[in-house]
């Protein structure tokens, strides 16, 4: 039989519990909101792996790669993050998912093959478990004035 635990016993369990993610999607909205910060959408990545401030248009041309980056330094390892790409008429186009790894502070999602995307209103929803924590709204346009 196993020896009973003794008060003051400082042995940590072999596998640390991950609060709030014992069941997939079992996260409260405030906890989920706190895990993701600084969500940006754009056409380029800086050397730090994030969308730079000068690369954040609110409209894109069909065929452009669309980058969505976020700070996940407050998310525990193992946290599942999804991005749902939604087009005109609230039609779901694609879903991408990543799991936060230990020591990772930035997640980058890239939507390629947008050539078939028709002009109109789009958005990228960011989900932590079953909680939506961000909505990035953008347009696909057929032409655009030059961008610096």
PDB file of C-alpha atoms in Angstrom:
ATOM      1  CA  UNK A   1       0.000   0.000   0.000  1.00  0.00           C
ATOM      2  CA  UNK A   2       1.109   3.567  -0.641  1.00  0.00           C
ATOM      3  CA  UNK A   3       2.278   5.637   2.292  1.00  0.00           C
ATOM      4  CA  UNK A   4      -0.127   8.434   3.189  1.00  0.00           C
ATOM      5  CA  UNK A   5       0.928  11.953   2.219  1.00  0.00           C
ATOM      6  CA  UNK A   6       2.550  13.804   5.076  1.00  0.00           C
ATOM      7  CA  UNK A   7       1.787  17.464   5.715  1.00  0.00           C
ATOM      8  CA  UNK A   8       4.708  19.518   4.531  1.00  0.00           C
ATOM      9  CA  UNK A   9       5.791  16.851   2.065  1.00  0.00           C
ATOM     10  CA  UNK A  10       7.397  18.942  -0.670  1.00  0.00           C
ATOM     11  CA  UNK A  11       7.359  16.383  -3.459  1.00  0.00           C
ATOM     12  CA  UNK A  12       5.605  17.903  -6.439  1.00  0.00           C
ATOM     13  CA  UNK A  13       3.350  15.665  -8.510  1.00  0.00           C
ATOM     14  CA  UNK A  14       5.136  14.184 -11.527  1.00  0.00           C
ATOM     15  CA  UNK A  15       2.717  15.883 -13.920  1.00  0.00           C
ATOM     16  CA  UNK A  16       1.666  19.404 -12.990  1.00  0.00           C
ATOM     17  CA  UNK A  17      -2.025  20.138 -13.365  1.00  0.00           C
ATOM     18  CA  UNK A  18      -2.862  22.747 -15.976  1.00  0.00           C
ATOM     19  CA  UNK A  19      -5.624  24.859 -14.411  1.00  0.00           C
ATOM     20  CA  UNK A  20      -8.574  25.565 -16.652  1.00  0.00           C
ATOM     21  CA  UNK A  21      -7.692  23.079 -19.377  1.00  0.00           C
ATOM     22  CA  UNK A  22      -8.439  19.774 -17.697  1.00  0.00           C
ATOM     23  CA  UNK A  23     -11.120  19.306 -20.356  1.00  0.00           C
ATOM     24  CA  UNK A  24     -10.728  20.782 -23.844  1.00  0.00           C
ATOM     25  CA  UNK A  25     -12.715  23.996 -24.042  1.00  0.00           C
ATOM     26  CA  UNK A  26     -13.208  24.206 -20.278  1.00  0.00           C
ATOM     27  CA  UNK A  27     -12.028  27.800 -19.839  1.00  0.00           C
ATOM     28  CA  UNK A  28     -13.843  30.803 -18.403  1.00  0.00           C
ATOM     29  CA  UNK A  29     -14.087  33.906 -20.641  1.00  0.00           C
ATOM     30  CA  UNK A  30     -11.835  36.119 -18.444  1.00  0.00           C
ATOM     31  CA  UNK A  31      -9.173  33.402 -18.259  1.00  0.00           C
ATOM     32  CA  UNK A  32      -9.330  32.887 -22.037  1.00  0.00           C
ATOM     33  CA  UNK A  33      -9.142  36.654 -22.694  1.00  0.00           C
ATOM     34  CA  UNK A  34      -6.040  36.955 -20.505  1.00  0.00           C
ATOM     35  CA  UNK A  35      -4.179  34.275 -22.501  1.00  0.00           C
ATOM     36  CA  UNK A  36      -4.160  36.137 -25.833  1.00  0.00           C
ATOM     37  CA  UNK A  37      -2.991  39.696 -26.377  1.00  0.00           C
ATOM     38  CA  UNK A  38      -1.846  42.018 -29.142  1.00  0.00           C
ATOM     39  CA  UNK A  39      -3.664  40.284 -32.042  1.00  0.00           C
ATOM     40  CA  UNK A  40      -2.707  41.812 -35.397  1.00  0.00           C
ATOM     41  CA  UNK A  41      -3.459  41.004 -39.001  1.00  0.00           C
ATOM     42  CA  UNK A  42      -1.303  42.034 -41.937  1.00  0.00           C
ATOM     43  CA  UNK A  43       0.664  41.136 -45.056  1.00  0.00           C
ATOM     44  CA  UNK A  44       4.144  40.839 -43.589  1.00  0.00           C
ATOM     45  CA  UNK A  45       6.107  39.560 -40.605  1.00  0.00           C
ATOM     46  CA  UNK A  46       8.876  41.374 -38.771  1.00  0.00           C
ATOM     47  CA  UNK A  47      12.039  39.621 -37.553  1.00  0.00           C
ATOM     48  CA  UNK A  48      10.311  39.050 -34.174  1.00  0.00           C
ATOM     49  CA  UNK A  49       7.644  36.934 -35.918  1.00  0.00           C
ATOM     50  CA  UNK A  50       4.868  39.502 -35.467  1.00  0.00           C
ATOM     51  CA  UNK A  51       2.939  41.656 -37.904  1.00  0.00           C
ATOM     52  CA  UNK A  52       4.724  45.046 -37.856  1.00  0.00           C
ATOM     53  CA  UNK A  53       2.774  48.257 -37.249  1.00  0.00           C
ATOM     54  CA  UNK A  54       3.351  49.486 -40.816  1.00  0.00           C
ATOM     55  CA  UNK A  55       2.007  46.268 -42.341  1.00  0.00           C
ATOM     56  CA  UNK A  56      -1.544  46.267 -40.980  1.00  0.00           C
ATOM     57  CA  UNK A  57      -3.947  47.260 -43.738  1.00  0.00           C
ATOM     58  CA  UNK A  58      -7.635  46.653 -43.200  1.00  0.00           C
ATOM     59  CA  UNK A  59      -7.975  45.438 -46.763  1.00  0.00           C
ATOM     60  CA  UNK A  60      -6.189  42.824 -48.821  1.00  0.00           C
ATOM     61  CA  UNK A  61      -6.048  41.817 -52.456  1.00  0.00           C
ATOM     62  CA  UNK A  62      -7.132  38.330 -53.553  1.00  0.00           C
ATOM     63  CA  UNK A  63      -4.041  36.129 -53.604  1.00  0.00           C
ATOM     64  CA  UNK A  64      -2.155  37.926 -50.832  1.00  0.00           C
ATOM     65  CA  UNK A  65      -0.992  35.870 -47.863  1.00  0.00           C
ATOM     66  CA  UNK A  66      -2.706  37.111 -44.716  1.00  0.00           C
ATOM     67  CA  UNK A  67      -0.758  36.841 -41.471  1.00  0.00           C
ATOM     68  CA  UNK A  68      -2.393  36.872 -38.062  1.00  0.00           C
ATOM     69  CA  UNK A  69      -0.111  37.046 -35.040  1.00  0.00           C
ATOM     70  CA  UNK A  70      -0.767  37.157 -31.322  1.00  0.00           C
ATOM     71  CA  UNK A  71       1.057  37.290 -28.005  1.00  0.00           C
ATOM     72  CA  UNK A  72       0.414  34.077 -26.060  1.00  0.00           C
ATOM     73  CA  UNK A  73       3.043  34.557 -23.332  1.00  0.00           C
ATOM     74  CA  UNK A  74       0.275  34.384 -20.686  1.00  0.00           C
ATOM     75  CA  UNK A  75      -1.150  31.111 -22.043  1.00  0.00           C
ATOM     76  CA  UNK A  76       0.010  27.905 -20.337  1.00  0.00           C
ATOM     77  CA  UNK A  77       1.708  25.282 -22.525  1.00  0.00           C
ATOM     78  CA  UNK A  78      -0.858  22.984 -24.103  1.00  0.00           C
ATOM     79  CA  UNK A  79      -3.453  25.732 -24.611  1.00  0.00           C
ATOM     80  CA  UNK A  80      -5.309  25.174 -27.891  1.00  0.00           C
ATOM     81  CA  UNK A  81      -5.815  28.301 -30.014  1.00  0.00           C
ATOM     82  CA  UNK A  82      -7.963  28.343 -33.143  1.00  0.00           C
ATOM     83  CA  UNK A  83      -8.404  30.919 -35.870  1.00  0.00           C
ATOM     84  CA  UNK A  84     -11.631  30.691 -37.867  1.00  0.00           C
ATOM     85  CA  UNK A  85     -11.575  32.560 -41.181  1.00  0.00           C
ATOM     86  CA  UNK A  86     -15.052  33.801 -42.130  1.00  0.00           C
ATOM     87  CA  UNK A  87     -16.076  35.379 -45.430  1.00  0.00           C
ATOM     88  CA  UNK A  88     -19.043  37.299 -46.815  1.00  0.00           C
ATOM     89  CA  UNK A  89     -22.419  36.081 -45.588  1.00  0.00           C
ATOM     90  CA  UNK A  90     -20.799  34.656 -42.425  1.00  0.00           C
ATOM     91  CA  UNK A  91     -19.548  31.692 -44.444  1.00  0.00           C
ATOM     92  CA  UNK A  92     -16.766  29.779 -42.710  1.00  0.00           C
ATOM     93  CA  UNK A  93     -13.818  29.433 -45.088  1.00  0.00           C
ATOM     94  CA  UNK A  94     -11.195  27.682 -42.986  1.00  0.00           C
ATOM     95  CA  UNK A  95     -10.140  26.826 -39.450  1.00  0.00           C
ATOM     96  CA  UNK A  96      -6.547  26.664 -38.280  1.00  0.00           C
ATOM     97  CA  UNK A  97      -5.424  25.408 -34.869  1.00  0.00           C
ATOM     98  CA  UNK A  98      -2.183  25.516 -32.928  1.00  0.00           C
ATOM     99  CA  UNK A  99      -1.155  24.460 -29.446  1.00  0.00           C
ATOM    100  CA  UNK A 100       0.971  26.787 -27.329  1.00  0.00           C
ATOM    101  CA  UNK A 101       4.337  25.166 -26.634  1.00  0.00           C
ATOM    102  CA  UNK A 102       6.445  25.854 -23.556  1.00  0.00           C
ATOM    103  CA  UNK A 103       8.476  29.039 -23.922  1.00  0.00           C
ATOM    104  CA  UNK A 104       6.517  30.299 -26.935  1.00  0.00           C
ATOM    105  CA  UNK A 105       5.301  33.899 -26.733  1.00  0.00           C
ATOM    106  CA  UNK A 106       4.047  34.461 -30.308  1.00  0.00           C
ATOM    107  CA  UNK A 107       1.719  32.370 -32.449  1.00  0.00           C
ATOM    108  CA  UNK A 108       1.572  33.034 -36.187  1.00  0.00           C
ATOM    109  CA  UNK A 109      -1.265  31.906 -38.412  1.00  0.00           C
ATOM    110  CA  UNK A 110      -0.996  32.345 -42.193  1.00  0.00           C
ATOM    111  CA  UNK A 111      -3.888  32.147 -44.655  1.00  0.00           C
ATOM    112  CA  UNK A 112      -2.587  31.393 -48.109  1.00  0.00           C
ATOM    113  CA  UNK A 113      -4.439  30.559 -51.332  1.00  0.00           C
ATOM    114  CA  UNK A 114      -6.733  33.576 -51.079  1.00  0.00           C
ATOM    115  CA  UNK A 115      -6.876  33.988 -54.880  1.00  0.00           C
ATOM    116  CA  UNK A 116     -10.435  32.669 -54.949  1.00  0.00           C
ATOM    117  CA  UNK A 117     -11.602  35.064 -52.220  1.00  0.00           C
ATOM    118  CA  UNK A 118     -14.148  37.460 -53.678  1.00  0.00           C
ATOM    119  CA  UNK A 119     -14.216  41.139 -52.665  1.00  0.00           C
ATOM    120  CA  UNK A 120     -16.250  41.682 -49.506  1.00  0.00           C
ATOM    121  CA  UNK A 121     -16.228  41.693 -45.727  1.00  0.00           C
ATOM    122  CA  UNK A 122     -14.163  39.073 -43.916  1.00  0.00           C
ATOM    123  CA  UNK A 123     -13.064  38.384 -40.386  1.00  0.00           C
ATOM    124  CA  UNK A 124     -10.709  36.151 -38.463  1.00  0.00           C
ATOM    125  CA  UNK A 125     -12.002  34.949 -35.103  1.00  0.00           C
ATOM    126  CA  UNK A 126      -9.514  33.901 -32.427  1.00  0.00           C
ATOM    127  CA  UNK A 127     -10.718  31.178 -30.051  1.00  0.00           C
ATOM    128  CA  UNK A 128      -9.165  29.806 -26.860  1.00  0.00           C
ATOM    129  CA  UNK A 129     -10.975  26.542 -26.131  1.00  0.00           C
ATOM    130  CA  UNK A 130     -14.673  27.360 -26.493  1.00  0.00           C
ATOM    131  CA  UNK A 131     -14.261  31.117 -25.898  1.00  0.00           C
ATOM    132  CA  UNK A 132     -13.950  33.686 -28.699  1.00  0.00           C
ATOM    133  CA  UNK A 133     -11.341  36.220 -27.556  1.00  0.00           C
ATOM    134  CA  UNK A 134     -10.804  38.376 -30.642  1.00  0.00           C
ATOM    135  CA  UNK A 135     -12.343  39.355 -33.961  1.00  0.00           C
ATOM    136  CA  UNK A 136     -10.125  40.879 -36.670  1.00  0.00           C
ATOM    137  CA  UNK A 137     -12.302  42.464 -39.371  1.00  0.00           C
ATOM    138  CA  UNK A 138     -10.888  43.094 -42.853  1.00  0.00           C
ATOM    139  CA  UNK A 139     -11.944  43.456 -46.476  1.00  0.00           C
ATOM    140  CA  UNK A 140     -10.879  41.786 -49.677  1.00  0.00           C
ATOM    141  CA  UNK A 141     -10.782  44.438 -52.432  1.00  0.00           C
ATOM    142  CA  UNK A 142     -10.200  44.115 -56.162  1.00  0.00           C
ATOM    143  CA  UNK A 143      -7.827  47.095 -56.321  1.00  0.00           C
ATOM    144  CA  UNK A 144      -6.066  49.192 -53.732  1.00  0.00           C
ATOM    145  CA  UNK A 145      -3.990  52.315 -53.758  1.00  0.00           C
ATOM    146  CA  UNK A 146      -0.266  51.681 -53.347  1.00  0.00           C
ATOM    147  CA  UNK A 147       0.907  50.817 -49.891  1.00  0.00           C
ATOM    148  CA  UNK A 148       4.236  51.979 -48.524  1.00  0.00           C
TER     149      UNK A 148
END
